[in-house]
Amino acid sequence: MMSPDYIRQGRIVERYLSGELTVREAREFEKYCLEHPEVLNALPIPVRLKARLARQPLEHSETGMFQTIPSSATRAALELADATMPAEGPMGMPGLRLPALGSLGPNGTRMLVLGLLVALLAATGGLLAYGMQARSLATELRALREAERSRQLQPPATVETLRLQMSRTRPEQPTAVVGRSILPQLLELYVDATESPYNNYQVTIDRIDGTRIMQIRRLGRDSNRQLRLALNSSAFGPGEYLLRFDGYTWRGRAEEVGWVRLDL
């Protein structure tokens, strides 16, 4: 016998909404709701379905021949449940509801598998490209760190003296080759300027690629008519360097005098 306690204990509302009730049970529940609107209002049923259960059904609108055929109200409940239920994605999370493979047909299944393979290949290619880029960046960062370490100033452990002659034109080959020592060196350069008419000079040191390293101005020659420079080898990375010497005129203008090319 249908009653509020029977509805609660028999989970009639849940079974009705899910379509698990037989036609006879569904009829009894619908009839009870129609005859007891106060009970219907208290049940946890969507408003649209409550409005439908509160209306008198038309005569001969349903058939009770088969117990597995739900009533129109039950079908409405099922449609409403399908419409309000969110699609589930992976791990039970809301997401895209995929159709069953059997409903796609042979061609649809083939296209779905092909699309998944293309997506998998694209994802694999993206991971490979990301890995190659990360490896390249790591190599570049390592090279920069080594270059930075090689340019750090360190106290010289030894002294090496070089006596050099200036070339009037920019030399294509190194004027002097300095063997690179493991320990930093103090390079004392004695540049002969006896044939130059100038007393004060500007010395510009560049890498062979044009990168400016330093510029020394108003450097005077000594009593031996030589220009003396002392350079810390740890301030220079391995490679070739150009030293350009410009003499100052009495007007203060610098004019080119000669060149020295060092291979460190």
PDB file of C-alpha atoms in Angstrom:
ATOM      1  CA  MET A   1       0.000   0.000   0.000  1.00  0.00           C
ATOM      2  CA  MET A   2       1.455   3.337  -1.091  1.00  0.00           C
ATOM      3  CA  SER A   3       2.146   5.700   1.808  1.00  0.00           C
ATOM      4  CA  PRO A   4       4.771   8.294   2.756  1.00  0.00           C
ATOM      5  CA  ASP A   5       6.653   5.710   4.828  1.00  0.00           C
ATOM      6  CA  TYR A   6       6.521   3.152   2.032  1.00  0.00           C
ATOM      7  CA  ILE A   7       7.734   5.777  -0.454  1.00  0.00           C
ATOM      8  CA  ARG A   8      10.641   6.673   1.822  1.00  0.00           C
ATOM      9  CA  GLN A   9      11.614   3.114   2.823  1.00  0.00           C
ATOM     10  CA  GLY A  10      11.192   1.649  -0.656  1.00  0.00           C
ATOM     11  CA  ARG A  11      13.116   4.490  -2.343  1.00  0.00           C
ATOM     12  CA  ILE A  12      10.146   4.921  -4.656  1.00  0.00           C
ATOM     13  CA  VAL A  13      11.156   8.419  -5.809  1.00  0.00           C
ATOM     14  CA  GLU A  14      14.691   7.381  -6.757  1.00  0.00           C
ATOM     15  CA  ARG A  15      13.491   4.235  -8.521  1.00  0.00           C
ATOM     16  CA  TYR A  16      10.751   6.191 -10.281  1.00  0.00           C
ATOM     17  CA  LEU A  17      13.184   8.795 -11.605  1.00  0.00           C
ATOM     18  CA  SER A  18      15.608   6.093 -12.757  1.00  0.00           C
ATOM     19  CA  GLY A  19      12.852   4.018 -14.438  1.00  0.00           C
ATOM     20  CA  GLU A  20      13.301   0.977 -12.185  1.00  0.00           C
ATOM     21  CA  LEU A  21       9.627   0.742 -11.140  1.00  0.00           C
ATOM     22  CA  THR A  22       7.257  -1.595 -12.919  1.00  0.00           C
ATOM     23  CA  VAL A  23       4.268  -0.123 -14.694  1.00  0.00           C
ATOM     24  CA  ARG A  24       1.967  -1.172 -11.855  1.00  0.00           C
ATOM     25  CA  GLU A  25       4.218   0.428  -9.218  1.00  0.00           C
ATOM     26  CA  ALA A  26       4.577   3.567 -11.327  1.00  0.00           C
ATOM     27  CA  ARG A  27       0.779   3.777 -11.753  1.00  0.00           C
ATOM     28  CA  GLU A  28       0.214   3.424  -8.010  1.00  0.00           C
ATOM     29  CA  PHE A  29       2.819   6.091  -7.269  1.00  0.00           C
ATOM     30  CA  GLU A  30       1.380   8.502  -9.834  1.00  0.00           C
ATOM     31  CA  LYS A  31      -2.149   7.889  -8.572  1.00  0.00           C
ATOM     32  CA  TYR A  32      -1.061   8.468  -4.976  1.00  0.00           C
ATOM     33  CA  CYS A  33       0.668  11.726  -5.937  1.00  0.00           C
ATOM     34  CA  LEU A  34      -2.464  12.850  -7.808  1.00  0.00           C
ATOM     35  CA  GLU A  35      -4.680  12.090  -4.827  1.00  0.00           C
ATOM     36  CA  HIS A  36      -2.275  13.497  -2.218  1.00  0.00           C
ATOM     37  CA  PRO A  37      -0.866  16.789  -3.577  1.00  0.00           C
ATOM     38  CA  GLU A  38       0.528  17.737  -0.150  1.00  0.00           C
ATOM     39  CA  VAL A  39       2.738  14.622  -0.231  1.00  0.00           C
ATOM     40  CA  LEU A  40       3.726  15.368  -3.841  1.00  0.00           C
ATOM     41  CA  ASN A  41       4.852  18.876  -2.917  1.00  0.00           C
ATOM     42  CA  ALA A  42       7.135  17.489  -0.204  1.00  0.00           C
ATOM     43  CA  LEU A  43       8.838  14.938  -2.467  1.00  0.00           C
ATOM     44  CA  PRO A  44      12.313  15.714  -3.963  1.00  0.00           C
ATOM     45  CA  ILE A  45      11.022  15.810  -7.554  1.00  0.00           C
ATOM     46  CA  PRO A  46      11.752  18.496 -10.186  1.00  0.00           C
ATOM     47  CA  VAL A  47       9.082  21.184 -10.499  1.00  0.00           C
ATOM     48  CA  ARG A  48       8.146  20.324 -14.096  1.00  0.00           C
ATOM     49  CA  LEU A  49       7.610  16.685 -13.190  1.00  0.00           C
ATOM     50  CA  LYS A  50       5.552  17.661 -10.143  1.00  0.00           C
ATOM     51  CA  ALA A  51       3.299  19.737 -12.400  1.00  0.00           C
ATOM     52  CA  ARG A  52       2.830  16.765 -14.716  1.00  0.00           C
ATOM     53  CA  LEU A  53       2.078  14.354 -11.850  1.00  0.00           C
ATOM     54  CA  ALA A  54      -0.494  16.799 -10.464  1.00  0.00           C
ATOM     55  CA  ARG A  55      -2.517  16.679 -13.736  1.00  0.00           C
ATOM     56  CA  GLN A  56      -5.199  14.056 -14.409  1.00  0.00           C
ATOM     57  CA  PRO A  57      -3.968  11.770 -17.248  1.00  0.00           C
ATOM     58  CA  LEU A  58      -6.151  11.305 -20.302  1.00  0.00           C
ATOM     59  CA  GLU A  59      -8.149   8.096 -20.471  1.00  0.00           C
ATOM     60  CA  HIS A  60      -6.722   5.282 -22.617  1.00  0.00           C
ATOM     61  CA  SER A  61      -3.509   7.285 -23.011  1.00  0.00           C
ATOM     62  CA  GLU A  62      -1.304   4.472 -21.665  1.00  0.00           C
ATOM     63  CA  THR A  63      -1.130   0.715 -21.977  1.00  0.00           C
ATOM     64  CA  GLY A  64      -0.585  -1.720 -19.119  1.00  0.00           C
ATOM     65  CA  MET A  65      -0.091  -4.752 -21.309  1.00  0.00           C
ATOM     66  CA  PHE A  66       3.667  -5.057 -20.656  1.00  0.00           C
ATOM     67  CA  GLN A  67       5.140  -4.412 -17.249  1.00  0.00           C
ATOM     68  CA  THR A  68       8.413  -3.178 -18.711  1.00  0.00           C
ATOM     69  CA  ILE A  69       6.781  -0.271 -20.561  1.00  0.00           C
ATOM     70  CA  PRO A  70       7.004   2.869 -18.368  1.00  0.00           C
ATOM     71  CA  SER A  71       4.261   5.450 -18.240  1.00  0.00           C
ATOM     72  CA  SER A  72       4.490   8.847 -19.921  1.00  0.00           C
ATOM     73  CA  ALA A  73       5.374  10.453 -16.597  1.00  0.00           C
ATOM     74  CA  THR A  74       8.157   7.925 -16.086  1.00  0.00           C
ATOM     75  CA  ARG A  75       9.492   8.642 -19.569  1.00  0.00           C
ATOM     76  CA  ALA A  76       9.386  12.359 -18.784  1.00  0.00           C
ATOM     77  CA  ALA A  77      11.334  11.684 -15.590  1.00  0.00           C
ATOM     78  CA  LEU A  78      13.964   9.757 -17.531  1.00  0.00           C
ATOM     79  CA  GLU A  79      14.236  12.498 -20.160  1.00  0.00           C
ATOM     80  CA  LEU A  80      14.553  15.127 -17.454  1.00  0.00           C
ATOM     81  CA  ALA A  81      17.242  13.110 -15.652  1.00  0.00           C
ATOM     82  CA  ASP A  82      19.214  12.717 -18.890  1.00  0.00           C
ATOM     83  CA  ALA A  83      18.911  16.421 -19.650  1.00  0.00           C
ATOM     84  CA  THR A  84      20.057  17.545 -16.202  1.00  0.00           C
ATOM     85  CA  MET A  85      22.790  14.932 -15.651  1.00  0.00           C
ATOM     86  CA  PRO A  86      26.289  16.321 -16.546  1.00  0.00           C
ATOM     87  CA  ALA A  87      28.421  14.320 -18.878  1.00  0.00           C
ATOM     88  CA  GLU A  88      31.291  12.560 -17.185  1.00  0.00           C
ATOM     89  CA  GLY A  89      34.845  12.663 -18.403  1.00  0.00           C
ATOM     90  CA  PRO A  90      37.911  10.722 -17.240  1.00  0.00           C
ATOM     91  CA  MET A  91      38.062   9.785 -13.539  1.00  0.00           C
ATOM     92  CA  GLY A  92      34.404  10.659 -13.083  1.00  0.00           C
ATOM     93  CA  MET A  93      34.989  14.372 -13.664  1.00  0.00           C
ATOM     94  CA  PRO A  94      32.531  16.445 -15.741  1.00  0.00           C
ATOM     95  CA  GLY A  95      33.646  16.514 -19.328  1.00  0.00           C
ATOM     96  CA  LEU A  96      32.815  15.375 -22.820  1.00  0.00           C
ATOM     97  CA  ARG A  97      30.376  12.470 -23.166  1.00  0.00           C
ATOM     98  CA  LEU A  98      31.719  10.178 -25.876  1.00  0.00           C
ATOM     99  CA  PRO A  99      29.382   7.996 -27.922  1.00  0.00           C
ATOM    100  CA  ALA A 100      29.658   4.241 -27.676  1.00  0.00           C
ATOM    101  CA  LEU A 101      31.869   2.677 -30.333  1.00  0.00           C
ATOM    102  CA  GLY A 102      29.096   0.366 -31.422  1.00  0.00           C
ATOM    103  CA  SER A 103      26.810   3.302 -32.242  1.00  0.00           C
ATOM    104  CA  LEU A 104      29.364   4.837 -34.611  1.00  0.00           C
ATOM    105  CA  GLY A 105      29.408   2.048 -37.166  1.00  0.00           C
ATOM    106  CA  PRO A 106      32.519   0.652 -38.878  1.00  0.00           C
ATOM    107  CA  ASN A 107      33.422   3.912 -40.640  1.00  0.00           C
ATOM    108  CA  GLY A 108      32.838   6.022 -37.556  1.00  0.00           C
ATOM    109  CA  THR A 109      34.924   3.702 -35.387  1.00  0.00           C
ATOM    110  CA  ARG A 110      37.732   3.773 -37.932  1.00  0.00           C
ATOM    111  CA  MET A 111      37.667   7.572 -38.088  1.00  0.00           C
ATOM    112  CA  LEU A 112      37.632   7.821 -34.289  1.00  0.00           C
ATOM    113  CA  VAL A 113      40.651   5.514 -33.961  1.00  0.00           C
ATOM    114  CA  LEU A 114      42.446   7.440 -36.721  1.00  0.00           C
ATOM    115  CA  GLY A 115      41.762  10.731 -34.957  1.00  0.00           C
ATOM    116  CA  LEU A 116      43.075   9.352 -31.671  1.00  0.00           C
ATOM    117  CA  LEU A 117      46.246   8.127 -33.419  1.00  0.00           C
ATOM    118  CA  VAL A 118      46.784  11.545 -35.015  1.00  0.00           C
ATOM    119  CA  ALA A 119      46.333  13.244 -31.638  1.00  0.00           C
ATOM    120  CA  LEU A 120      48.774  10.788 -30.046  1.00  0.00           C
ATOM    121  CA  LEU A 121      51.369  11.413 -32.763  1.00  0.00           C
ATOM    122  CA  ALA A 122      50.951  15.178 -32.403  1.00  0.00           C
ATOM    123  CA  ALA A 123      51.396  14.963 -28.633  1.00  0.00           C
ATOM    124  CA  THR A 124      54.479  12.754 -29.039  1.00  0.00           C
ATOM    125  CA  GLY A 125      55.966  15.180 -31.571  1.00  0.00           C
ATOM    126  CA  GLY A 126      55.343  18.079 -29.228  1.00  0.00           C
ATOM    127  CA  LEU A 127      57.075  16.263 -26.368  1.00  0.00           C
ATOM    128  CA  LEU A 128      60.069  15.433 -28.571  1.00  0.00           C
ATOM    129  CA  ALA A 129      60.347  19.041 -29.761  1.00  0.00           C
ATOM    130  CA  TYR A 130      60.119  20.280 -26.186  1.00  0.00           C
ATOM    131  CA  GLY A 131      62.824  17.828 -25.098  1.00  0.00           C
ATOM    132  CA  MET A 132      65.158  18.891 -27.918  1.00  0.00           C
ATOM    133  CA  GLN A 133      64.619  22.565 -27.128  1.00  0.00           C
ATOM    134  CA  ALA A 134      65.246  21.969 -23.422  1.00  0.00           C
ATOM    135  CA  ARG A 135      68.439  20.039 -24.222  1.00  0.00           C
ATOM    136  CA  SER A 136      69.611  22.842 -26.525  1.00  0.00           C
ATOM    137  CA  LEU A 137      68.912  25.466 -23.875  1.00  0.00           C
ATOM    138  CA  ALA A 138      70.778  23.411 -21.269  1.00  0.00           C
ATOM    139  CA  THR A 139      73.805  23.131 -23.567  1.00  0.00           C
ATOM    140  CA  GLU A 140      73.741  26.855 -24.291  1.00  0.00           C
ATOM    141  CA  LEU A 141      73.432  27.670 -20.596  1.00  0.00           C
ATOM    142  CA  ARG A 142      76.377  25.391 -19.796  1.00  0.00           C
ATOM    143  CA  ALA A 143      78.490  27.105 -22.463  1.00  0.00           C
ATOM    144  CA  LEU A 144      77.562  30.532 -21.102  1.00  0.00           C
ATOM    145  CA  ARG A 145      78.490  29.469 -17.585  1.00  0.00           C
ATOM    146  CA  GLU A 146      81.858  28.167 -18.763  1.00  0.00           C
ATOM    147  CA  ALA A 147      82.494  31.373 -20.697  1.00  0.00           C
ATOM    148  CA  GLU A 148      81.516  33.444 -17.676  1.00  0.00           C
ATOM    149  CA  ARG A 149      83.801  31.380 -15.450  1.00  0.00           C
ATOM    150  CA  SER A 150      86.679  31.845 -17.882  1.00  0.00           C
ATOM    151  CA  ARG A 151      86.206  35.646 -17.784  1.00  0.00           C
ATOM    152  CA  GLN A 152      86.258  35.959 -14.018  1.00  0.00           C
ATOM    153  CA  LEU A 153      89.242  37.964 -12.793  1.00  0.00           C
ATOM    154  CA  GLN A 154      91.757  35.987 -10.775  1.00  0.00           C
ATOM    155  CA  PRO A 155      95.049  37.061  -9.210  1.00  0.00           C
ATOM    156  CA  PRO A 156      97.960  36.307 -11.567  1.00  0.00           C
ATOM    157  CA  ALA A 157     100.279  33.530 -10.498  1.00  0.00           C
ATOM    158  CA  THR A 158     103.107  34.227 -12.968  1.00  0.00           C
ATOM    159  CA  VAL A 159     104.476  37.094 -15.043  1.00  0.00           C
ATOM    160  CA  GLU A 160     105.226  36.878 -18.758  1.00  0.00           C
ATOM    161  CA  THR A 161     107.034  39.674 -20.599  1.00  0.00           C
ATOM    162  CA  LEU A 162     106.425  40.324 -24.316  1.00  0.00           C
ATOM    163  CA  ARG A 163     108.378  42.810 -26.437  1.00  0.00           C
ATOM    164  CA  LEU A 164     106.365  43.759 -29.506  1.00  0.00           C
ATOM    165  CA  GLN A 165     106.742  45.773 -32.685  1.00  0.00           C
ATOM    166  CA  MET A 166     103.774  47.693 -34.077  1.00  0.00           C
ATOM    167  CA  SER A 167     102.543  46.969 -37.597  1.00  0.00           C
ATOM    168  CA  ARG A 168     101.589  50.032 -39.660  1.00  0.00           C
ATOM    169  CA  THR A 169      98.530  48.256 -41.075  1.00  0.00           C
ATOM    170  CA  ARG A 170      96.057  45.918 -39.488  1.00  0.00           C
ATOM    171  CA  PRO A 171      97.794  42.517 -39.428  1.00  0.00           C
ATOM    172  CA  GLU A 172      96.083  39.471 -40.898  1.00  0.00           C
ATOM    173  CA  GLN A 173      98.091  37.068 -38.727  1.00  0.00           C
ATOM    174  CA  PRO A 174      98.943  37.214 -35.004  1.00  0.00           C
ATOM    175  CA  THR A 175     101.936  39.383 -34.160  1.00  0.00           C
ATOM    176  CA  ALA A 176     102.605  37.284 -31.062  1.00  0.00           C
ATOM    177  CA  VAL A 177     101.246  33.971 -29.791  1.00  0.00           C
ATOM    178  CA  VAL A 178     100.902  33.642 -26.031  1.00  0.00           C
ATOM    179  CA  GLY A 179     100.569  30.089 -24.725  1.00  0.00           C
ATOM    180  CA  ARG A 180      97.534  29.899 -22.486  1.00  0.00           C
ATOM    181  CA  SER A 181      98.485  28.751 -19.016  1.00  0.00           C
ATOM    182  CA  ILE A 182      96.209  26.971 -16.604  1.00  0.00           C
ATOM    183  CA  LEU A 183      97.029  29.612 -13.998  1.00  0.00           C
ATOM    184  CA  PRO A 184      96.315  33.289 -14.738  1.00  0.00           C
ATOM    185  CA  GLN A 185      99.284  35.364 -15.874  1.00  0.00           C
ATOM    186  CA  LEU A 186     100.276  39.006 -15.743  1.00  0.00           C
ATOM    187  CA  LEU A 187     101.193  39.907 -19.319  1.00  0.00           C
ATOM    188  CA  GLU A 188     103.704  42.763 -19.427  1.00  0.00           C
ATOM    189  CA  LEU A 189     103.727  44.240 -22.932  1.00  0.00           C
ATOM    190  CA  TYR A 190     106.603  46.445 -24.108  1.00  0.00           C
ATOM    191  CA  VAL A 191     105.567  48.013 -27.426  1.00  0.00           C
ATOM    192  CA  ASP A 192     108.313  49.766 -29.378  1.00  0.00           C
ATOM    193  CA  ALA A 193     107.331  53.351 -30.298  1.00  0.00           C
ATOM    194  CA  THR A 194     110.762  54.774 -31.136  1.00  0.00           C
ATOM    195  CA  GLU A 195     109.817  55.637 -34.709  1.00  0.00           C
ATOM    196  CA  SER A 196     106.602  57.412 -33.736  1.00  0.00           C
ATOM    197  CA  PRO A 197     106.599  61.209 -33.311  1.00  0.00           C
ATOM    198  CA  TYR A 198     103.926  61.121 -30.600  1.00  0.00           C
ATOM    199  CA  ASN A 199     104.469  61.041 -26.858  1.00  0.00           C
ATOM    200  CA  ASN A 200     100.942  60.166 -25.693  1.00  0.00           C
ATOM    201  CA  TYR A 201      98.795  57.371 -27.088  1.00  0.00           C
ATOM    202  CA  GLN A 202      95.353  55.881 -27.063  1.00  0.00           C
ATOM    203  CA  VAL A 203      95.293  52.052 -26.888  1.00  0.00           C
ATOM    204  CA  THR A 204      92.115  50.240 -27.992  1.00  0.00           C
ATOM    205  CA  ILE A 205      91.763  46.472 -27.411  1.00  0.00           C
ATOM    206  CA  ASP A 206      89.097  44.612 -29.418  1.00  0.00           C
ATOM    207  CA  ARG A 207      88.311  40.999 -30.100  1.00  0.00           C
ATOM    208  CA  ILE A 208      88.920  39.848 -33.636  1.00  0.00           C
ATOM    209  CA  ASP A 209      85.128  39.923 -34.190  1.00  0.00           C
ATOM    210  CA  GLY A 210      84.998  43.631 -33.250  1.00  0.00           C
ATOM    211  CA  THR A 211      83.863  43.292 -29.633  1.00  0.00           C
ATOM    212  CA  ARG A 212      85.324  46.170 -27.624  1.00  0.00           C
ATOM    213  CA  ILE A 213      87.252  45.021 -24.530  1.00  0.00           C
ATOM    214  CA  MET A 214      88.849  48.201 -23.218  1.00  0.00           C
ATOM    215  CA  GLN A 215      90.316  51.548 -24.238  1.00  0.00           C
ATOM    216  CA  ILE A 216      93.236  53.285 -22.514  1.00  0.00           C
ATOM    217  CA  ARG A 217      93.713  57.019 -23.149  1.00  0.00           C
ATOM    218  CA  ARG A 218      96.661  59.358 -22.652  1.00  0.00           C
ATOM    219  CA  LEU A 219      99.200  56.583 -22.185  1.00  0.00           C
ATOM    220  CA  GLY A 220     102.697  58.106 -22.306  1.00  0.00           C
ATOM    221  CA  ARG A 221     105.801  56.292 -23.518  1.00  0.00           C
ATOM    222  CA  ASP A 222     108.714  55.857 -21.124  1.00  0.00           C
ATOM    223  CA  SER A 223     112.315  57.069 -21.391  1.00  0.00           C
ATOM    224  CA  ASN A 224     113.106  54.121 -23.662  1.00  0.00           C
ATOM    225  CA  ARG A 225     110.382  55.356 -26.033  1.00  0.00           C
ATOM    226  CA  GLN A 226     108.293  52.271 -25.274  1.00  0.00           C
ATOM    227  CA  LEU A 227     104.640  51.850 -24.331  1.00  0.00           C
ATOM    228  CA  ARG A 228     104.204  49.576 -21.323  1.00  0.00           C
ATOM    229  CA  LEU A 229     100.980  47.729 -20.534  1.00  0.00           C
ATOM    230  CA  ALA A 230     100.256  45.103 -17.861  1.00  0.00           C
ATOM    231  CA  LEU A 231      97.218  42.901 -18.564  1.00  0.00           C
ATOM    232  CA  ASN A 232      95.672  40.132 -16.457  1.00  0.00           C
ATOM    233  CA  SER A 233      95.164  37.093 -18.707  1.00  0.00           C
ATOM    234  CA  SER A 234      92.087  36.002 -16.713  1.00  0.00           C
ATOM    235  CA  ALA A 235      90.305  39.100 -18.053  1.00  0.00           C
ATOM    236  CA  PHE A 236      90.572  37.735 -21.590  1.00  0.00           C
ATOM    237  CA  GLY A 237      89.018  34.577 -22.939  1.00  0.00           C
ATOM    238  CA  PRO A 238      90.890  32.373 -25.399  1.00  0.00           C
ATOM    239  CA  GLY A 239      91.080  33.877 -28.878  1.00  0.00           C
ATOM    240  CA  GLU A 240      92.730  36.645 -30.885  1.00  0.00           C
ATOM    241  CA  TYR A 241      92.776  40.324 -29.923  1.00  0.00           C
ATOM    242  CA  LEU A 242      93.658  43.485 -31.841  1.00  0.00           C
ATOM    243  CA  LEU A 243      95.523  46.333 -30.135  1.00  0.00           C
ATOM    244  CA  ARG A 244      95.261  49.623 -32.001  1.00  0.00           C
ATOM    245  CA  PHE A 245      97.634  52.478 -31.117  1.00  0.00           C
ATOM    246  CA  ASP A 246      96.662  56.079 -31.903  1.00  0.00           C
ATOM    247  CA  GLY A 247      98.954  59.030 -31.169  1.00  0.00           C
ATOM    248  CA  TYR A 248      97.643  62.360 -29.877  1.00  0.00           C
ATOM    249  CA  THR A 249      98.561  65.482 -31.859  1.00  0.00           C
ATOM    250  CA  TRP A 250      99.169  68.812 -30.153  1.00  0.00           C
ATOM    251  CA  ARG A 251      95.534  69.626 -30.935  1.00  0.00           C
ATOM    252  CA  GLY A 252      94.418  66.527 -28.985  1.00  0.00           C
ATOM    253  CA  ARG A 253      93.300  64.587 -32.054  1.00  0.00           C
ATOM    254  CA  ALA A 254      94.129  60.840 -32.165  1.00  0.00           C
ATOM    255  CA  GLU A 255      95.801  59.562 -35.332  1.00  0.00           C
ATOM    256  CA  GLU A 256      96.465  55.936 -36.178  1.00  0.00           C
ATOM    257  CA  VAL A 257     100.046  54.802 -35.549  1.00  0.00           C
ATOM    258  CA  GLY A 258     100.124  51.006 -35.588  1.00  0.00           C
ATOM    259  CA  TRP A 259      98.621  47.635 -34.682  1.00  0.00           C
ATOM    260  CA  VAL A 260      99.447  44.533 -32.656  1.00  0.00           C
ATOM    261  CA  ARG A 261      97.553  41.246 -32.940  1.00  0.00           C
ATOM    262  CA  LEU A 262      97.766  38.816 -30.017  1.00  0.00           C
ATOM    263  CA  ASP A 263      96.720  35.156 -29.950  1.00  0.00           C
ATOM    264  CA  LEU A 264      95.893  34.194 -26.361  1.00  0.00           C
TER     265      LEU A 264
END
